[in-house]
PDB file of C-alpha atoms and ligand atoms in Angstrom:
ATOM      1  CA  UNK A   1      76.476  11.494  -4.908  1.00 88.00           C
ATOM      2  CA  UNK A   2      77.811  15.203  -4.401  1.00 89.00           C
ATOM      3  CA  UNK A   3      79.023  13.961  -8.579  1.00 93.00           C
ATOM      4  CA  UNK A   4      75.785  12.846  -9.762  1.00 92.00           C
ATOM      5  CA  UNK A   5      73.333  15.420  -8.379  1.00 91.00           C
ATOM      6  CA  UNK A   6      75.538  17.338 -11.658  1.00 91.00           C
ATOM      7  CA  UNK A   7      74.611  15.282 -14.341  1.00 91.00           C
ATOM      8  CA  UNK A   8      71.354  14.559 -15.846  1.00 82.00           C
ATOM      9  CA  UNK A   9      68.215  12.752 -15.692  1.00 88.00           C
ATOM     10  CA  UNK A  10      68.657   9.514 -17.456  1.00 95.00           C
ATOM     11  CA  UNK A  11      69.560   5.704 -15.899  1.00 97.00           C
ATOM     12  CA  UNK A  12      72.396   5.686 -13.692  1.00 97.00           C
ATOM     13  CA  UNK A  13      74.544   2.450 -14.625  1.00 98.00           C
ATOM     14  CA  UNK A  14      77.421   1.073 -11.132  1.00 98.00           C
ATOM     15  CA  UNK A  15      79.879  -0.848 -13.143  1.00 98.00           C
ATOM     16  CA  UNK A  16      80.763  -3.202  -9.499  1.00 98.00           C
ATOM     17  CA  UNK A  17      78.029  -2.845  -7.454  1.00 98.00           C
ATOM     18  CA  UNK A  18      79.469  -4.527  -4.408  1.00 98.00           C
ATOM     19  CA  UNK A  19      77.298  -4.793  -1.442  1.00 98.00           C
ATOM     20  CA  UNK A  20      75.345  -1.557  -2.671  1.00 98.00           C
ATOM     21  CA  UNK A  21      77.014   0.688  -0.954  1.00 97.00           C
ATOM     22  CA  UNK A  22      76.075   3.154  -3.421  1.00 96.00           C
ATOM     23  CA  UNK A  23      73.457   1.447  -5.797  1.00 97.00           C
ATOM     24  CA  UNK A  24      71.034   1.229  -2.821  1.00 98.00           C
ATOM     25  CA  UNK A  25      71.563   5.286  -1.043  1.00 97.00           C
ATOM     26  CA  UNK A  26      71.183   6.824  -4.947  1.00 97.00           C
ATOM     27  CA  UNK A  27      68.243   4.488  -5.716  1.00 98.00           C
ATOM     28  CA  UNK A  28      66.878   6.172  -2.527  1.00 97.00           C
ATOM     29  CA  UNK A  29      67.981   9.677  -3.593  1.00 96.00           C
ATOM     30  CA  UNK A  30      67.082   9.463  -7.233  1.00 96.00           C
ATOM     31  CA  UNK A  31      63.432   7.708  -7.247  1.00 96.00           C
ATOM     32  CA  UNK A  32      62.791   8.598 -10.421  1.00 96.00           C
ATOM     33  CA  UNK A  33      65.697   7.547 -12.176  1.00 97.00           C
ATOM     34  CA  UNK A  34      66.591   3.693 -13.155  1.00 97.00           C
ATOM     35  CA  UNK A  35      69.607   2.350 -11.350  1.00 98.00           C
ATOM     36  CA  UNK A  36      71.922  -0.314 -12.258  1.00 98.00           C
ATOM     37  CA  UNK A  37      73.810  -2.634 -10.601  1.00 98.00           C
ATOM     38  CA  UNK A  38      76.754  -5.053 -12.163  1.00 98.00           C
ATOM     39  CA  UNK A  39      77.833  -7.409  -9.693  1.00 98.00           C
ATOM     40  CA  UNK A  40      80.092 -10.699  -9.985  1.00 98.00           C
ATOM     41  CA  UNK A  41      80.507 -12.227  -6.719  1.00 98.00           C
ATOM     42  CA  UNK A  42      77.198 -14.240  -5.664  1.00 98.00           C
ATOM     43  CA  UNK A  43      77.525 -12.506  -1.772  1.00 98.00           C
ATOM     44  CA  UNK A  44      77.694  -9.042  -2.403  1.00 98.00           C
ATOM     45  CA  UNK A  45      74.906  -9.748  -5.322  1.00 98.00           C
ATOM     46  CA  UNK A  46      72.631 -11.400  -3.459  1.00 98.00           C
ATOM     47  CA  UNK A  47      73.300  -9.310  -0.575  1.00 98.00           C
ATOM     48  CA  UNK A  48      72.618  -5.995  -2.565  1.00 98.00           C
ATOM     49  CA  UNK A  49      69.357  -8.060  -3.509  1.00 98.00           C
ATOM     50  CA  UNK A  50      67.868  -8.364  -0.585  1.00 98.00           C
ATOM     51  CA  UNK A  51      68.831  -5.217   0.355  1.00 98.00           C
ATOM     52  CA  UNK A  52      66.699  -3.733  -2.729  1.00 98.00           C
ATOM     53  CA  UNK A  53      63.080  -5.947  -1.590  1.00 98.00           C
ATOM     54  CA  UNK A  54      63.489  -4.981   2.065  1.00 98.00           C
ATOM     55  CA  UNK A  55      63.802  -1.844   1.108  1.00 98.00           C
ATOM     56  CA  UNK A  56      61.060  -1.795  -2.314  1.00 98.00           C
ATOM     57  CA  UNK A  57      62.940   0.065  -4.386  1.00 98.00           C
ATOM     58  CA  UNK A  58      61.609  -0.638  -7.473  1.00 98.00           C
ATOM     59  CA  UNK A  59      63.148   1.285  -9.449  1.00 98.00           C
ATOM     60  CA  UNK A  60      66.605  -0.476  -9.040  1.00 98.00           C
ATOM     61  CA  UNK A  61      68.332  -3.534 -10.431  1.00 98.00           C
ATOM     62  CA  UNK A  62      71.377  -5.722  -9.748  1.00 98.00           C
ATOM     63  CA  UNK A  63      72.431  -8.079 -12.379  1.00 98.00           C
ATOM     64  CA  UNK A  64      75.339 -10.660 -11.818  1.00 98.00           C
ATOM     65  CA  UNK A  65      76.786 -10.520 -14.773  1.00 98.00           C
ATOM     66  CA  UNK A  66      80.068  -9.206 -15.806  1.00 98.00           C
ATOM     67  CA  UNK A  67      79.996  -5.791 -16.194  1.00 98.00           C
ATOM     68  CA  UNK A  68      82.330  -5.500 -19.317  1.00 97.00           C
ATOM     69  CA  UNK A  69      79.630  -7.559 -21.635  1.00 96.00           C
ATOM     70  CA  UNK A  70      77.121  -5.129 -20.426  1.00 95.00           C
ATOM     71  CA  UNK A  71      74.553  -3.039 -22.786  1.00 92.00           C
ATOM     72  CA  UNK A  72      75.082   0.470 -21.946  1.00 93.00           C
ATOM     73  CA  UNK A  73      72.540   1.678 -24.668  1.00 91.00           C
ATOM     74  CA  UNK A  74      70.795   2.482 -21.959  1.00 90.00           C
ATOM     75  CA  UNK A  75      72.645   3.913 -19.843  1.00 94.00           C
ATOM     76  CA  UNK A  76      73.300   7.706 -19.533  1.00 95.00           C
ATOM     77  CA  UNK A  77      75.952   8.014 -16.250  1.00 97.00           C
ATOM     78  CA  UNK A  78      78.295   5.172 -15.551  1.00 97.00           C
ATOM     79  CA  UNK A  79      79.289   5.157 -11.871  1.00 98.00           C
ATOM     80  CA  UNK A  80      82.447   2.589 -10.615  1.00 97.00           C
ATOM     81  CA  UNK A  81      84.708   2.202  -7.437  1.00 97.00           C
ATOM     82  CA  UNK A  82      87.288  -0.338  -9.262  1.00 98.00           C
ATOM     83  CA  UNK A  83      91.266  -0.496 -10.240  1.00 97.00           C
ATOM     84  CA  UNK A  84      93.516   0.935 -13.206  1.00 97.00           C
ATOM     85  CA  UNK A  85      93.184  -1.909 -15.393  1.00 97.00           C
ATOM     86  CA  UNK A  86      89.366  -1.991 -15.227  1.00 98.00           C
ATOM     87  CA  UNK A  87      89.058   1.589 -16.173  1.00 98.00           C
ATOM     88  CA  UNK A  88      91.291   1.193 -19.560  1.00 97.00           C
ATOM     89  CA  UNK A  89      89.134  -1.569 -20.989  1.00 97.00           C
ATOM     90  CA  UNK A  90      86.224   1.022 -19.628  1.00 97.00           C
ATOM     91  CA  UNK A  91      88.379   3.816 -21.915  1.00 96.00           C
ATOM     92  CA  UNK A  92      88.087   1.001 -25.154  1.00 94.00           C
ATOM     93  CA  UNK A  93      84.790   0.073 -24.607  1.00 94.00           C
ATOM     94  CA  UNK A  94      83.862   3.417 -23.947  1.00 94.00           C
ATOM     95  CA  UNK A  95      85.075   4.300 -27.121  1.00 91.00           C
ATOM     96  CA  UNK A  96      85.012   1.378 -29.594  1.00 91.00           C
ATOM     97  CA  UNK A  97      80.380   0.974 -29.190  1.00 90.00           C
ATOM     98  CA  UNK A  98      78.299   3.144 -29.455  1.00 83.00           C
ATOM     99  CA  UNK A  99      75.891   4.160 -26.395  1.00 88.00           C
ATOM    100  CA  UNK A 100      74.400   7.315 -25.045  1.00 90.00           C
ATOM    101  CA  UNK A 101      76.617   7.526 -21.825  1.00 95.00           C
ATOM    102  CA  UNK A 102      77.216  11.214 -21.241  1.00 95.00           C
ATOM    103  CA  UNK A 103      78.757  11.284 -17.760  1.00 96.00           C
ATOM    104  CA  UNK A 104      80.842   8.821 -15.745  1.00 97.00           C
ATOM    105  CA  UNK A 105      81.615   9.485 -12.364  1.00 97.00           C
ATOM    106  CA  UNK A 106      85.646   7.243 -11.013  1.00 98.00           C
ATOM    107  CA  UNK A 107      86.306   6.815  -7.517  1.00 96.00           C
ATOM    108  CA  UNK A 108      89.486   7.304  -6.968  1.00 96.00           C
ATOM    109  CA  UNK A 109      90.720   5.955 -10.395  1.00 97.00           C
ATOM    110  CA  UNK A 110      91.202   7.916 -13.473  1.00 97.00           C
ATOM    111  CA  UNK A 111      90.221   7.060 -17.131  1.00 97.00           C
ATOM    112  CA  UNK A 112      93.710   6.775 -19.030  1.00 95.00           C
ATOM    113  CA  UNK A 113      92.955   9.118 -21.981  1.00 88.00           C
ATOM    114  CA  UNK A 114      90.284  11.658 -20.899  1.00 95.00           C
ATOM    115  CA  UNK A 115      90.018  14.575 -19.253  1.00 96.00           C
ATOM    116  CA  UNK A 116      87.986  15.452 -16.066  1.00 97.00           C
ATOM    117  CA  UNK A 117      85.461  18.442 -16.078  1.00 97.00           C
ATOM    118  CA  UNK A 118      85.638  18.440 -12.185  1.00 97.00           C
ATOM    119  CA  UNK A 119      87.609  16.480  -9.176  1.00 97.00           C
ATOM    120  CA  UNK A 120      87.023  16.583  -6.029  1.00 96.00           C
ATOM    121  CA  UNK A 121      88.085  14.812  -3.050  1.00 95.00           C
ATOM    122  CA  UNK A 122      86.377  12.437  -0.754  1.00 91.00           C
ATOM    123  CA  UNK A 123      86.811  13.590   3.507  1.00 89.00           C
ATOM    124  CA  UNK A 124      89.032  10.486   4.083  1.00 89.00           C
ATOM    125  CA  UNK A 125      92.680   9.791   5.465  1.00 86.00           C
ATOM    126  CA  UNK A 126      94.009   9.364   1.990  1.00 85.00           C
ATOM    127  CA  UNK A 127      91.665  12.885   0.938  1.00 90.00           C
ATOM    128  CA  UNK A 128      90.888  10.126  -1.920  1.00 95.00           C
ATOM    129  CA  UNK A 129      89.772  11.437  -5.344  1.00 97.00           C
ATOM    130  CA  UNK A 130      86.597  11.761  -7.080  1.00 97.00           C
ATOM    131  CA  UNK A 131      86.726  11.801 -11.329  1.00 98.00           C
ATOM    132  CA  UNK A 132      83.671  12.996 -13.002  1.00 97.00           C
ATOM    133  CA  UNK A 133      83.509  13.030 -16.490  1.00 97.00           C
ATOM    134  CA  UNK A 134      81.843  14.201 -19.478  1.00 95.00           C
ATOM    135  CA  UNK A 135      81.382  11.167 -22.656  1.00 93.00           C
ATOM    136  CA  UNK A 136      79.021  12.431 -24.739  1.00 69.00           C
ATOM    137  CA  UNK A 137      80.917  14.834 -26.473  1.00 52.00           C
ATOM    138  CA  UNK A 138      84.791  12.849 -27.032  1.00 50.00           C
ATOM    139  CA  UNK A 139      86.598  14.969 -29.698  1.00 48.00           C
ATOM    140  CA  UNK A 140      86.377  17.163 -26.461  1.00 46.00           C
ATOM    141  CA  UNK A 141      87.627  15.091 -23.868  1.00 50.00           C
ATOM    142  CA  UNK A 142      89.946  13.224 -25.673  1.00 51.00           C
ATOM    143  CA  UNK A 143      93.644  13.099 -25.692  1.00 47.00           C
ATOM    144  CA  UNK A 144      95.404  12.332 -28.925  1.00 41.00           C
TER     145      UNK A 144
HETATM  146  C1  SAM B   1      85.478  -1.625  -5.220  1.00 82.11           C
HETATM  147  S1  SAM B   1      84.547  -2.595  -5.199  1.00 82.11           S
HETATM  148  C2  SAM B   1      83.599  -1.457  -5.459  1.00 82.11           C
HETATM  149  C3  SAM B   1      81.473  -1.712  -4.576  1.00 82.11           C
HETATM  150  C4  SAM B   1      80.773  -0.185  -4.961  1.00 82.11           C
HETATM  151  N1  SAM B   1      80.452  -0.477  -6.239  1.00 82.11           N
HETATM  152  C5  SAM B   1      81.444   0.770  -3.436  1.00 82.11           C
HETATM  153  O1  SAM B   1      81.132   1.751  -4.294  1.00 82.11           O
HETATM  154  O2  SAM B   1      81.388   0.418  -2.855  1.00 82.11           O
HETATM  155  C6  SAM B   1      84.915  -3.474  -7.322  1.00 82.11           C
HETATM  156  C7  SAM B   1      83.655  -4.622  -7.243  1.00 82.11           C
HETATM  157  O3  SAM B   1      83.281  -4.761  -8.764  1.00 82.11           O
HETATM  158  C8  SAM B   1      83.468  -6.420  -8.976  1.00 82.11           C
HETATM  159  N2  SAM B   1      83.855  -6.200 -10.577  1.00 82.11           N
HETATM  160  C9  SAM B   1      85.727  -6.476 -10.255  1.00 82.11           C
HETATM  161  N3  SAM B   1      84.956  -7.017 -11.693  1.00 82.11           N
HETATM  162  C10 SAM B   1      83.986  -7.051 -12.283  1.00 82.11           C
HETATM  163  C11 SAM B   1      83.307  -7.023 -13.532  1.00 82.11           C
HETATM  164  N4  SAM B   1      84.328  -7.961 -14.470  1.00 82.11           N
HETATM  165  N5  SAM B   1      81.958  -7.484 -13.586  1.00 82.11           N
HETATM  166  C12 SAM B   1      81.161  -7.353 -12.500  1.00 82.11           C
HETATM  167  N6  SAM B   1      81.321  -7.069 -10.995  1.00 82.11           N
HETATM  168  C13 SAM B   1      83.035  -6.580 -11.809  1.00 82.11           C
HETATM  169  C14 SAM B   1      84.299  -6.963  -7.676  1.00 82.11           C
HETATM  170  O4  SAM B   1      83.390  -8.036  -7.075  1.00 82.11           O
HETATM  171  C15 SAM B   1      83.709  -5.431  -6.431  1.00 82.11           C
HETATM  172  O5  SAM B   1      83.125  -6.440  -5.579  1.00 82.11           O
END
């Protein structure tokens, strides 16, 4: 949330939105931004859909869909809390596809071959890192 405050005003997409632990608070915090979640597992997806309706979050959409197939043309910020192999595939997707993604925020797992512009630590037992990447100007951020 702290790092999302440092991004622009565009659409935020959560890759693997689970039960809505992140998309629900984000949708509440930014009522004027579009918030989109992608989640494959049925129960977590259904729960987040019900919470959206109960809380009247009109700016939130939760798709039951594979995020690797997501259309990123409207996305400004990606957020995720996944696993290393997924981060590699996301890195490949960002390189290969034309998108307007400006920032990526990743909880715990780094984006291979990209340089974070900021890293903070969560106040948990493991002091887990959360990375902020600037994506728009790829040539400045990529390692060759
Ligand atoms: C560690 S959980 C994170 C949940 C939530 N974003 C959070 O921060 O609490 C990762 C979620 O990603 C989902 N997921 C994994 N691969 C996916 C894919 N290809 N498409 C959509 N969802 C996926 C899993 O089902 C799981 O709910």
